[in-house]
Structures are given as structure tokens and as C-alpha cells.
mmCIF file of C-alpha atoms and ligand atoms in Angstrom:
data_model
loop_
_atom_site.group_PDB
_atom_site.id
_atom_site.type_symbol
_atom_site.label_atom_id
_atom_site.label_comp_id
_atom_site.label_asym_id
_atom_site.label_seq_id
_atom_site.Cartn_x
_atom_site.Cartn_y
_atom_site.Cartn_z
ATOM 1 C CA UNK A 213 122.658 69.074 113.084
ATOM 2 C CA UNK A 214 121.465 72.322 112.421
ATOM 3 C CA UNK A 215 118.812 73.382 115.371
ATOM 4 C CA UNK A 216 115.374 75.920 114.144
ATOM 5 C CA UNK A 217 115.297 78.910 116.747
ATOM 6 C CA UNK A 218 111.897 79.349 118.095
ATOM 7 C CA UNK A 219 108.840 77.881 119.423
ATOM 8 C CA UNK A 220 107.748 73.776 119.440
ATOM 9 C CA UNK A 221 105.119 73.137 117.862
ATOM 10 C CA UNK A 222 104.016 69.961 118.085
ATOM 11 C CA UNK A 223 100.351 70.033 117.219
ATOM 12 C CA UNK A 224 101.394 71.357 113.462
ATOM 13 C CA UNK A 225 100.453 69.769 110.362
ATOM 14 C CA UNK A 226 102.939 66.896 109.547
ATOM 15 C CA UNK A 227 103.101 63.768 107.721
ATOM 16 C CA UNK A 228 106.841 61.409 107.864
ATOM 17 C CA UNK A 229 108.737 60.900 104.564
ATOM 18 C CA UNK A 230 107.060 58.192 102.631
ATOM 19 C CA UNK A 231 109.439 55.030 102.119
ATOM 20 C CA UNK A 232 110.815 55.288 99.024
ATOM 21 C CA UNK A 233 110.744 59.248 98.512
ATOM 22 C CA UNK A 234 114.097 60.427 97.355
ATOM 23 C CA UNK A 235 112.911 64.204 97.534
ATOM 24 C CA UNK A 236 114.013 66.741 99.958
ATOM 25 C CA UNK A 237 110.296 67.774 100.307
ATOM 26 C CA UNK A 238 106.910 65.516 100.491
ATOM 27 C CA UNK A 239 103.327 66.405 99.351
ATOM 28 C CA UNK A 240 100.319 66.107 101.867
ATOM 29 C CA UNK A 241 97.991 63.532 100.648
ATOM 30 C CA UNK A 242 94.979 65.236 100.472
ATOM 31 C CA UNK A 243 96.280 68.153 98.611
ATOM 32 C CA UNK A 244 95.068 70.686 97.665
ATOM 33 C CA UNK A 245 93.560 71.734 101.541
ATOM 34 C CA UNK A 246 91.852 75.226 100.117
ATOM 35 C CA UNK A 247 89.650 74.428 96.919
ATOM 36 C CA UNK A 248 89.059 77.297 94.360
ATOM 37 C CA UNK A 249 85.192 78.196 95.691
ATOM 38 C CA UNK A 250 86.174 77.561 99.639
ATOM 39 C CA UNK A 251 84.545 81.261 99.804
ATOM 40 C CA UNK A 252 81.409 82.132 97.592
ATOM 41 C CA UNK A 253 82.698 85.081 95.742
ATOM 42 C CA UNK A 254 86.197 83.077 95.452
ATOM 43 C CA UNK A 255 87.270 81.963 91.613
ATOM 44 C CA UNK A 256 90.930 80.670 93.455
ATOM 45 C CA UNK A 257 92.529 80.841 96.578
ATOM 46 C CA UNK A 258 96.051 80.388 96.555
ATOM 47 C CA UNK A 259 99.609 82.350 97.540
ATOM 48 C CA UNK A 260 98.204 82.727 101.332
ATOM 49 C CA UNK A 261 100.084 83.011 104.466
ATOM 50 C CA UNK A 262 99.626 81.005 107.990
ATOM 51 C CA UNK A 263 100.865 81.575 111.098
ATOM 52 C CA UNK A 264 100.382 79.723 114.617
ATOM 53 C CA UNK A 265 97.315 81.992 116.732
ATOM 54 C CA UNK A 266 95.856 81.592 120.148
ATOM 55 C CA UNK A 267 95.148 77.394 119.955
ATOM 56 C CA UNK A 268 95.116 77.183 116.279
ATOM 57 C CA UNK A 269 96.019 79.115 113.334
ATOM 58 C CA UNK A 270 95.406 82.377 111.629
ATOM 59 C CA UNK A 271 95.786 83.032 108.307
ATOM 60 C CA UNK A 272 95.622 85.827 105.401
ATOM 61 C CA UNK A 273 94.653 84.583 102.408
ATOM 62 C CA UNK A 274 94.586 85.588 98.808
ATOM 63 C CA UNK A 275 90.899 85.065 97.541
ATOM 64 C CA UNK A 276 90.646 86.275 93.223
ATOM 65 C CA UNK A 277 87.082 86.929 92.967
ATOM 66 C CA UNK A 278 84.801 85.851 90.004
ATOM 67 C CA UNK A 279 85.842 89.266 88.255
ATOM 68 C CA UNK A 280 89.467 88.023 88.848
ATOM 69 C CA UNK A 281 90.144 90.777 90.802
ATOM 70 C CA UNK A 282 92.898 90.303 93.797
ATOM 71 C CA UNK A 283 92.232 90.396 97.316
ATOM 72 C CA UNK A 284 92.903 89.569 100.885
ATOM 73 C CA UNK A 285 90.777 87.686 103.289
ATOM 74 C CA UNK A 286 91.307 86.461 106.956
ATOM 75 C CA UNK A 287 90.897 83.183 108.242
ATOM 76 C CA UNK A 288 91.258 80.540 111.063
ATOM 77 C CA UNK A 289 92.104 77.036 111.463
ATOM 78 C CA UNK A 290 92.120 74.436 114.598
ATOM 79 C CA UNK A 291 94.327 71.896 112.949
ATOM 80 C CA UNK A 292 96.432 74.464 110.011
ATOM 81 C CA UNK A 293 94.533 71.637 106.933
ATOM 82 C CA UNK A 294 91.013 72.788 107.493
ATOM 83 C CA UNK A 295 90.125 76.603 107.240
ATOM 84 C CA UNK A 296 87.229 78.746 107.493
ATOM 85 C CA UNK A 297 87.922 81.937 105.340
ATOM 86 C CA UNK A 298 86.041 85.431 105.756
ATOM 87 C CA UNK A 299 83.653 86.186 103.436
ATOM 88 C CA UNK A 300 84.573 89.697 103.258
ATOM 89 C CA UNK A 301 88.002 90.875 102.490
ATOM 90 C CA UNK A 302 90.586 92.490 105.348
ATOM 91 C CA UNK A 303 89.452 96.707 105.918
ATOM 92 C CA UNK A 304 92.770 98.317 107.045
ATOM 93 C CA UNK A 305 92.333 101.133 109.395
ATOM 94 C CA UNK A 306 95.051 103.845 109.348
ATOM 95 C CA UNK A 307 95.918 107.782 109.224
ATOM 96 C CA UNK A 308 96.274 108.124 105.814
ATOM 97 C CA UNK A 309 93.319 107.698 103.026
ATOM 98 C CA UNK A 310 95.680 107.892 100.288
ATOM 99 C CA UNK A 311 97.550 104.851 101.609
ATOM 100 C CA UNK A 312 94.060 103.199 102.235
ATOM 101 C CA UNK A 313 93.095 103.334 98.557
ATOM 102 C CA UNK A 314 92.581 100.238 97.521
ATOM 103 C CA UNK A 315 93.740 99.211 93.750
ATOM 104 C CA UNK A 316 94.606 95.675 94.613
ATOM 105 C CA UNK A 317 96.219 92.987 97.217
ATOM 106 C CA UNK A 318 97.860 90.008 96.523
ATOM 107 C CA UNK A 319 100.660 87.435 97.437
ATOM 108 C CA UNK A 320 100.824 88.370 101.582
ATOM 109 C CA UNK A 321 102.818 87.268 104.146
ATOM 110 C CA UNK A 322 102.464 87.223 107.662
ATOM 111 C CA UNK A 323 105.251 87.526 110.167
ATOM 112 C CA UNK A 324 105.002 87.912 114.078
ATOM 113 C CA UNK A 325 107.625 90.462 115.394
ATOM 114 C CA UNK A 326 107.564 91.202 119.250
ATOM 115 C CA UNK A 327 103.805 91.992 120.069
ATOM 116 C CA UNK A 328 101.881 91.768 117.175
ATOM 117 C CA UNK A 329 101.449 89.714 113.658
ATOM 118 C CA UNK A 330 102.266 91.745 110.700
ATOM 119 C CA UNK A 331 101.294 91.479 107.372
ATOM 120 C CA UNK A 332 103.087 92.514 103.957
ATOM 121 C CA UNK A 333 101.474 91.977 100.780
ATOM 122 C CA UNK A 334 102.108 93.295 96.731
ATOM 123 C CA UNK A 335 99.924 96.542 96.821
ATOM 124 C CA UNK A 336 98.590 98.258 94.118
ATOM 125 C CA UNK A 337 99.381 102.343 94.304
ATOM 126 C CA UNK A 338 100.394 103.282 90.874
ATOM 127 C CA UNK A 339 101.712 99.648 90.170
ATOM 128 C CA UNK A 340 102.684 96.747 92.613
ATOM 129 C CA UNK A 341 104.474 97.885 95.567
ATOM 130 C CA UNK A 342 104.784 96.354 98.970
ATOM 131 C CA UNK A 343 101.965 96.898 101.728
ATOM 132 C CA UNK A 344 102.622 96.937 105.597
ATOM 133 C CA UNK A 345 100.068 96.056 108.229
ATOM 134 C CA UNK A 346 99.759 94.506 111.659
ATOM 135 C CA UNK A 347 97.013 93.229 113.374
ATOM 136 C CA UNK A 348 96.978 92.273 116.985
ATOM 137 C CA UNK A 349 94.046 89.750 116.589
ATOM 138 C CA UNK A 350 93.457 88.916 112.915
ATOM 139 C CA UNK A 351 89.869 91.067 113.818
ATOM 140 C CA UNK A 352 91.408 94.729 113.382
ATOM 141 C CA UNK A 353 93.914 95.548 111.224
ATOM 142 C CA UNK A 354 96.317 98.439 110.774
ATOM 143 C CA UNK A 355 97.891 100.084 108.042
ATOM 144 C CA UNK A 356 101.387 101.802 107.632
ATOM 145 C CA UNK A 357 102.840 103.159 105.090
ATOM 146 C CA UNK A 358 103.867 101.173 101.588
ATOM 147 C CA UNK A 359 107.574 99.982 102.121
ATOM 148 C CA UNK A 360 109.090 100.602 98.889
ATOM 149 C CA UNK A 361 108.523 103.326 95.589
ATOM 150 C CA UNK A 362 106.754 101.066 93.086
ATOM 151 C CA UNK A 363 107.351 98.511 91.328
ATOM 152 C CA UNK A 364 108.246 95.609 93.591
ATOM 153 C CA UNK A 365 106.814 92.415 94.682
ATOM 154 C CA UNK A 366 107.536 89.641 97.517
ATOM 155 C CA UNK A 367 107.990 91.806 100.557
ATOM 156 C CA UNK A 368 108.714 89.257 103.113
ATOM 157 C CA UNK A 369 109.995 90.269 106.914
ATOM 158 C CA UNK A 370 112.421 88.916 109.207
ATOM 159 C CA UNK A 371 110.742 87.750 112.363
ATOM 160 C CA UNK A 372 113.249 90.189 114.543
ATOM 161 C CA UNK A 373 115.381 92.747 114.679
ATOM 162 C CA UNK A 374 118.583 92.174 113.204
ATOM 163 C CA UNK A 375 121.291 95.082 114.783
ATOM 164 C CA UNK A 376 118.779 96.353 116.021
ATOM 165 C CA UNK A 377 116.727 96.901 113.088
ATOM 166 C CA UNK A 378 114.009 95.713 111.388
ATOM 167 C CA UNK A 379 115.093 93.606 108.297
ATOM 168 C CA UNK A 380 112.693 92.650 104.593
ATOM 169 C CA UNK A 381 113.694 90.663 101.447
ATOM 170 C CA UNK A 382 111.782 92.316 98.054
ATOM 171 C CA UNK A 383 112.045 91.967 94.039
ATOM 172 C CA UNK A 384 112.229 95.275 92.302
ATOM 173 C CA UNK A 385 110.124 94.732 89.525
ATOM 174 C CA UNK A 386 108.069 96.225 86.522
ATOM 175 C CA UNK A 387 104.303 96.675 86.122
ATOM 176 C CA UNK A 388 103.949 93.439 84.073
ATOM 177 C CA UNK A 389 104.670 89.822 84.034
ATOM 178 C CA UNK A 390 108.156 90.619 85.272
ATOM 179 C CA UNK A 391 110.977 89.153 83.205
ATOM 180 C CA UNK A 392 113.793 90.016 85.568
ATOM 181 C CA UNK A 393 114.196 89.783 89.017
ATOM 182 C CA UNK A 394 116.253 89.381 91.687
ATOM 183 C CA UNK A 395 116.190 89.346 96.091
ATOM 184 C CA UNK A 396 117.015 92.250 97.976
ATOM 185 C CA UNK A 397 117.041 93.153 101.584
ATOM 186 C CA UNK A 398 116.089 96.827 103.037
ATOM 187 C CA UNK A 399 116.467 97.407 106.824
ATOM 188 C CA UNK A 400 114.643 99.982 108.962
ATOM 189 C CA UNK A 401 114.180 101.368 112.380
ATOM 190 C CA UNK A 402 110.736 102.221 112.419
ATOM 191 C CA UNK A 403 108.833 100.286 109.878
ATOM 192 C CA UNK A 404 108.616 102.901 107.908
ATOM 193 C CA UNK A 405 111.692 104.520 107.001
ATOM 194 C CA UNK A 406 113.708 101.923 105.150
ATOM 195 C CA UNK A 407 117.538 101.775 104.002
ATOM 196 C CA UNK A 408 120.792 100.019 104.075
ATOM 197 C CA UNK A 409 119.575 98.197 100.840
ATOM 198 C CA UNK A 410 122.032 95.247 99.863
ATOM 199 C CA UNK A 411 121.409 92.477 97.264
ATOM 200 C CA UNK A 412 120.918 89.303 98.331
ATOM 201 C CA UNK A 413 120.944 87.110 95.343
ATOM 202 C CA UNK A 414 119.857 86.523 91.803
ATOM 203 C CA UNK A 415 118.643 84.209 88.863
ATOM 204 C CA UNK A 416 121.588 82.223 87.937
ATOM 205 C CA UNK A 417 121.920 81.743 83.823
ATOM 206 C CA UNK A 418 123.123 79.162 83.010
ATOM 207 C CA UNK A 419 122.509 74.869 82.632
ATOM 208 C CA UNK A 420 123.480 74.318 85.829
ATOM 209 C CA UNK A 421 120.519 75.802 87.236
ATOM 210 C CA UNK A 422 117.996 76.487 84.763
ATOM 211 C CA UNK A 423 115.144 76.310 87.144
ATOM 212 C CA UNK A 424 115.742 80.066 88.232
ATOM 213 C CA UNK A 425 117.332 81.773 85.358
ATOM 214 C CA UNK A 426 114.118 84.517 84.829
ATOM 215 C CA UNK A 427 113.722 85.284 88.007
ATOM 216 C CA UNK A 428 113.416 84.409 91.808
ATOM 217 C CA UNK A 429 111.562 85.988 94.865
ATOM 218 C CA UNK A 430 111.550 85.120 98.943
ATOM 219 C CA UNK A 431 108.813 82.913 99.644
ATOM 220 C CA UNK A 432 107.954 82.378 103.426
ATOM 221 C CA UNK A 433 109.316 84.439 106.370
ATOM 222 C CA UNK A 434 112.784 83.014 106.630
ATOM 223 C CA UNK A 435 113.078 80.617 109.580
ATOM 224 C CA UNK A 436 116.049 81.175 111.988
ATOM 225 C CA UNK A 437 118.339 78.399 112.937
ATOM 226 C CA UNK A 438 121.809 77.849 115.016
ATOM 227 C CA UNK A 439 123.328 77.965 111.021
ATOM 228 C CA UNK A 440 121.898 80.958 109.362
ATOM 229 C CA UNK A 441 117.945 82.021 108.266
ATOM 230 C CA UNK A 442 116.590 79.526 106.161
ATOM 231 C CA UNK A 443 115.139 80.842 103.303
ATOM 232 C CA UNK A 444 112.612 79.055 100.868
ATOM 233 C CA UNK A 445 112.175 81.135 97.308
ATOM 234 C CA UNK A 446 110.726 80.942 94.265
ATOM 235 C CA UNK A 447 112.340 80.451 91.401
ATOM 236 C CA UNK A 448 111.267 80.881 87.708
ATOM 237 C CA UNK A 449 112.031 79.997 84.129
ATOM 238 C CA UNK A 450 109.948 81.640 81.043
ATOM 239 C CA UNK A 451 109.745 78.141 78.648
ATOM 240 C CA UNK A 452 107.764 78.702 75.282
ATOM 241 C CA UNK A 453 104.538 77.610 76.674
ATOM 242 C CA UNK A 454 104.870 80.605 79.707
ATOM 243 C CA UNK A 455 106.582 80.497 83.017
ATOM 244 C CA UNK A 456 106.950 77.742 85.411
ATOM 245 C CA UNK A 457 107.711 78.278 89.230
ATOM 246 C CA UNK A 458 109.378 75.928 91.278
ATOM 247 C CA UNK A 459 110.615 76.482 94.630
ATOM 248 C CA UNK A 460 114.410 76.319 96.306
ATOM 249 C CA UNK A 461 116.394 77.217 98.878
ATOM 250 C CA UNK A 462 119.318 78.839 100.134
ATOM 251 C CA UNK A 463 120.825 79.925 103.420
ATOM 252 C CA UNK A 464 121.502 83.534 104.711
ATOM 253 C CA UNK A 465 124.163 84.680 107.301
ATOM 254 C CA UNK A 466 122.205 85.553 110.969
ATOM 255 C CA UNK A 467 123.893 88.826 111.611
ATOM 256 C CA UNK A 468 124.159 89.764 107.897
ATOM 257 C CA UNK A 469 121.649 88.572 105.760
ATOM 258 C CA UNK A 470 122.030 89.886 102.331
ATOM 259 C CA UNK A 471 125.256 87.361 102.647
ATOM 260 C CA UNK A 472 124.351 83.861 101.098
ATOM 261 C CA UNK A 473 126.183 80.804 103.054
ATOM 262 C CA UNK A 474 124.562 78.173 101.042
ATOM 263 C CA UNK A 475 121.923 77.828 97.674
ATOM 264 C CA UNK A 476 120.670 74.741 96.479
ATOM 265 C CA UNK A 477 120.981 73.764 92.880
ATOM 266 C CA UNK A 478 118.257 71.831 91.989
ATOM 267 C CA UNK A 479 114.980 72.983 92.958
ATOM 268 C CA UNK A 480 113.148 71.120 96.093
ATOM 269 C CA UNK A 481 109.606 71.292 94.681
ATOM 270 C CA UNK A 482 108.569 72.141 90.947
ATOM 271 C CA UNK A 483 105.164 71.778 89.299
ATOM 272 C CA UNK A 484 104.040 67.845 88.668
ATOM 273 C CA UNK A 485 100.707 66.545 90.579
ATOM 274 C CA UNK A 486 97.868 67.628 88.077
ATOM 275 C CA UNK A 487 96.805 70.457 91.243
ATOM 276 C CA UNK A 488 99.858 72.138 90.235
ATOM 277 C CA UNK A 489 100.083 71.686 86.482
ATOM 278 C CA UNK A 490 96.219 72.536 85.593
ATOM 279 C CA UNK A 491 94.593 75.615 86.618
ATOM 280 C CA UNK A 492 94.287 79.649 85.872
ATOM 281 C CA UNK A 493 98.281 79.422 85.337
ATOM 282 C CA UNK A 494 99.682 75.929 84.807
ATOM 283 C CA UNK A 495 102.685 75.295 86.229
ATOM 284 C CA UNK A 496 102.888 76.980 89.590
ATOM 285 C CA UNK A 497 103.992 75.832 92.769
ATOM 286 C CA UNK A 498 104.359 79.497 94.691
ATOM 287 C CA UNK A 499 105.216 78.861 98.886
ATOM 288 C CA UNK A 500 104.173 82.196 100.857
ATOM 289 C CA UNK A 501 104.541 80.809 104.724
ATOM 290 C CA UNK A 502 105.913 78.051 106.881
ATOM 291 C CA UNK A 503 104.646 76.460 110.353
ATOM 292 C CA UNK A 504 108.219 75.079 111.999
ATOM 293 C CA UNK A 505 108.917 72.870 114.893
ATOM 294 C CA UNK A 506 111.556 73.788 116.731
ATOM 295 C CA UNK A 507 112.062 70.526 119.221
ATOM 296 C CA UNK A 508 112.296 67.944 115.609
ATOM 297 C CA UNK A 509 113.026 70.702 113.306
ATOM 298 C CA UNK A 510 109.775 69.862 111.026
ATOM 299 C CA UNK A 511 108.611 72.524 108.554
ATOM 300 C CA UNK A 512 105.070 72.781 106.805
ATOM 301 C CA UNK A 513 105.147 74.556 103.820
ATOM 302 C CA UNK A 514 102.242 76.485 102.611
ATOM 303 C CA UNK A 515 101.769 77.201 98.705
ATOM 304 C CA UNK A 516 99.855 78.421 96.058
ATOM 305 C CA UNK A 517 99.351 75.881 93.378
ATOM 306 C CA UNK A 518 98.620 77.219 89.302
ATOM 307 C CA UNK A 519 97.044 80.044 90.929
ATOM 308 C CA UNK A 520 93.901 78.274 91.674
ATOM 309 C CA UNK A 521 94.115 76.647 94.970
ATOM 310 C CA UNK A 522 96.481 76.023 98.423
ATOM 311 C CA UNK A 523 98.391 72.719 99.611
ATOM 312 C CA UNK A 524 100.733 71.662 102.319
ATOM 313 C CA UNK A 525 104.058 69.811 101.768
ATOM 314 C CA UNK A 526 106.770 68.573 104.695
ATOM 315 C CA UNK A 527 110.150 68.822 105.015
ATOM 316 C CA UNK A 528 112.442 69.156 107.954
ATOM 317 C CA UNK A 529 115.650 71.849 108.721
ATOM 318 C CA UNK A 530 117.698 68.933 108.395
ATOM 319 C CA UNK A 531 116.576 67.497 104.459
ATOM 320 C CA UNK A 532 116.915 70.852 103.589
ATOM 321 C CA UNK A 533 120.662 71.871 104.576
ATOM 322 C CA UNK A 534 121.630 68.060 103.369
ATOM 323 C CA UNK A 535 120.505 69.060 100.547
ATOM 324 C CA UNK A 536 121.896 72.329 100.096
ATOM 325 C CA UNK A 537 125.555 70.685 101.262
ATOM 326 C CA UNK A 538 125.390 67.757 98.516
ATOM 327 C CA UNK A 539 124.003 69.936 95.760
ATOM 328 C CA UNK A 540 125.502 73.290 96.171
ATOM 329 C CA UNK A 541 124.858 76.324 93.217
HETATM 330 C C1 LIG B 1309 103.492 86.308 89.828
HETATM 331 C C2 LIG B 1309 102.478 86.679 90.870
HETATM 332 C C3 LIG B 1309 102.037 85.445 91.607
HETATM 333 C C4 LIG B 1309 101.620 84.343 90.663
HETATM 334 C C5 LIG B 1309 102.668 84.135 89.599
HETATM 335 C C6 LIG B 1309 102.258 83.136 88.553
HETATM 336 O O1 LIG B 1309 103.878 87.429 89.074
HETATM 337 O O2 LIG B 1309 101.356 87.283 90.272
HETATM 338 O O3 LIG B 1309 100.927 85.791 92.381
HETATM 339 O O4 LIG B 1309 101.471 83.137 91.365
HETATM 340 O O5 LIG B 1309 102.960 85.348 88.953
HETATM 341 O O6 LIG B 1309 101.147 83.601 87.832
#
């Protein structure tokens, strides 16, 4: 049985499979945990990132405001389903002004590396790009350079080294509603200065898979195991009534990650409770972080649902490589 590397966790969010439940992933039942208003200026909050911190949980969260502008906010939770948000959005400090111009921030991530938690986000600097941060205490933050030339989207870091270098999954993309797009991973020593860019893998076209035949993006930080880095995505298909995003997953190799051991072909969580289907973009399930257990190999995932507000759903390391071995791409 495939073992998560890392930390126990056993105050995290969790719920068992429910008898019955044939699905390799389970809703909470009082989904969705972040409502659209949780903040006053907040029309949605939804694609937001959590990440164990001190006795609870921190969190960066992606608060539209009533102008439907994009944003990121902190926040902090005892128990990872109830969260108090920051009314103001996060102020980066850093060296550079031009890199602290703010057009827009959306979609972040948050990944703890050595010392500190760092954040990536989609960035606006003449079009999406991806945005680097850290923060040592979710209080002041720090920014670095962008990542990546415009256009991409879904920066997501590896939570070490890899060879000795830092590692990140992104989508190329366009300065629209992408219709295209596909994972690749960059690799740096600094942080700042990133290379060594491999593909990782793409939409597949075809019946087999329909699910992710427009395009697909990382979701949460991967999460290591004894068999490879887990990796959760999105996947999307463009249907005559718009795009719908479900989530799958696939598994990379540990000492070279753009190689793909394993990819599930069915999807392990689509669109269907009326949270999910109704809102400022039907249709969206869109997972940005995980909280894992590494003594019973639990996962929590964290996701943005129709753009408009944030749930929690379960599965474990175990449903999800079963699932990947009985229903390979
Ligand atoms: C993507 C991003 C996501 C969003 C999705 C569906 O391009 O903007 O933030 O959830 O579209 O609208």
C-alpha cells in the first residue's frame, strides 16, 4: 500500500466513505464551508489554498469583489471547515515596484518548502503570469520575482527540492478563456531563475477520456508518497453550453517528475451537487490545495465550486492509486 511522505495529521478535516459510495472521492456534508459574502466586499470566494499553521490552519484565499475584480486575502482556521478571512487583501513587500504593481491575483497556492510557506498565484503583468511569494507568518508577505514570461496559469510548487532544485508544474496559456492547455514542469536553483522545462502531460482527445480533451492544469501541491508525487489536476471540456471542470489524477515519478507513472481515466470528481452546477460559472469543481495524513494516508481536498464559493471532499492515497491501477488512461 502506497505510504504519503510527511507529517500526521490527525486533527484534519475528515469524514469516512459513506456506505454505499462507489466514488473514489466523497463530498463533506455541509458543503460549501466558505459562502460567497464570508467577507463584506466578497461577491465569491472560491479557488483558495490551505495549509496546516501553528495549531490550526492558514490559508490564502481568492476573494472577487462586488466589481468582480480578483484578489487575494489571508485567513485562519482552528478546525480547516470554519475560517475567518481578512478583510483587506495580502500587501506584498519586495525590491521591485514594477513587480509590486498590482493588475490582478487569482487561483493561489500555497506550499511550505524548508523554512517558510510560499505562495504562487496567476498574476496579472501584461496578461496572466505566475506570482511568487513567501510569508513566514501569513502577517508579512514577500514578493519575488514572476516565474514565467506571460501567459501562463496554475503555477503550483513541489514541496522540496528535487536534485537539488526547486521544482513547479504551469499551463502556458493565452490572455483569454484558454482553449488549449497542457502541464509543464520548470526547475530552478534560486526561485528565481527557472529552466530545465519538460512537459509533463496533456489533454487527451479522444472518447476514452473526454473529460480533459480542452485542457488540464495542476491543482494542489502534489503530495509525495513511497510510489511517486500524487498529483490532483483539473481537467476541462468546452461543451456547447461553456466549459465544465472536473478534477483527476495521475502519478509522477519522485526523482523525475515531468515522467507520468500512472493517469486516471475517468475523472474522480466532476460538477453535480447544485453548489457546483449553479453559480457565476456553472459547472466548476476547481481543487487548489490538500491537507494529508500521513499515519492513514487521508487527504482533504480543497476546491473552488462554479466560481462562487469553497468545499471540502475526502479521499485517501490508497482510493486514489486503486483507482488509477483499475482505470488506467
Ligand atoms: C479558469 C480560471 C479559474 C476558473 C475557471 C472557470 O480560466 O479563471 O479561476 O475557476 O476558469 O471559470
Amino acid at each position: 500500500m502506497a505510504k504519503i511522505v510527511g507529517k500526521a495529521l490527525p486533527d484534519m478535516p475528515w469524514r469516512d466513505k459513506p456506505a454505499g459510495n462507489n466514488n473514489p472521492v466523497w463530498r463533506y456534508e455541509n458543503n460549501p464551508i466558505i459562502k460567497a459574502d464570508a467577507i463584506p466586499s466578497s461577491n465569491s470566494i472560491f479557488n483558495s489554498a490551505v495549509i496546516p499553521f501553528e495549531d490550526g490552519y492558514a490559508g490564502v484565499f481568492r476573494c472577487d469583489s462586488k466589481a468582480v475584480s480578483m484578489d487575494i486575502f489571508a485567513g485562519f482556521s482552528k478546525d480547516g471547515l470554519n475560517w475567518e478571512i481578512n478583510h483587506e487583501p495580502i500587501e506584498f513587500i519586495g525590491d521591485d515596484k514594477e513587480i509590486l504593481t498590482r493588475e490582478y491575483r487569482y487561483d493561489p497556492r500555497v506550499c511550505f518548502i524548508e523554512d517558510r510557506y510560499y505562495i504562487t498565484w496567476c498574476n496579472g503583468y501584461h496578461g496572466p503570469t505566475i506570482g511568487l511569494g513567501y510569508t513566514f507568518d501569513f502577517k508579512t508577505f514577500y514578493q519575488l520575482e514572476n516565474a514565467f514570461l506571460p501567459y501562463n496559469r496554475n503555477g503550483v510548487l513541489f514541496p522540496r527540492k528535487i536534485n537539488g532544485k526547486y521544482a513547479m508544474l504551469s499551463r502556458p496559456s493565452d490572455t483569454g478563456h484558454t482553449p488549449f492547455g497542457d502541464i509543464f514542469l520548470s526547475m530552478s536553483p534560486d526561485l528565481e531563475h527557472w529552466g530545465h522545462h519538460r512537459f509533463v502531460m496533456g489533454t487527451f482527445r479522444g472518447d476514452r477520456s473526454a473529460w480533459q480533451a480542452t485542457k488540464i492544469g495542476a491543482g494542489p501541491v502534489p503530495i509525495e508518497t513511497d510510489e511517486g508525487w500524487l498529483l490532483i489536476y483539473h481537467g476541462v471540456l468546452a461543451t456547447c453550453n461553456g466549459m465544465v471542470y472536473r478534477m483527476g489524477c495521475a502519478l509522477l515519478d519522485l526523482l523525475e517528475p515531468w515522467k507520468v507513472k500512472m493517469r486516471s481515466r475517468y475523472y474522480i470528481l466532476g460538477p453535480r451537487e447544485y453548489y457546483e452546477c449553479v453559480g457565476d460559472v456553472p459547472n466548476v469543481v476547481f481543487p487548489c490545495a490538500t491537507l494529508n495524513d500521513a499515519k492513514t494516508g487521508r487527504i482533504a481536498i480543497y476546491y473552488g465550486c462554479a466560481d462562487t464559493v469553497t468545499s471540502v471532499a475526502f479521499t485517501t492515497v490508497e482510493e486514489l492509486m486503486s483507482f488509477m491501477k483499475e482505470n488506467p488512461l
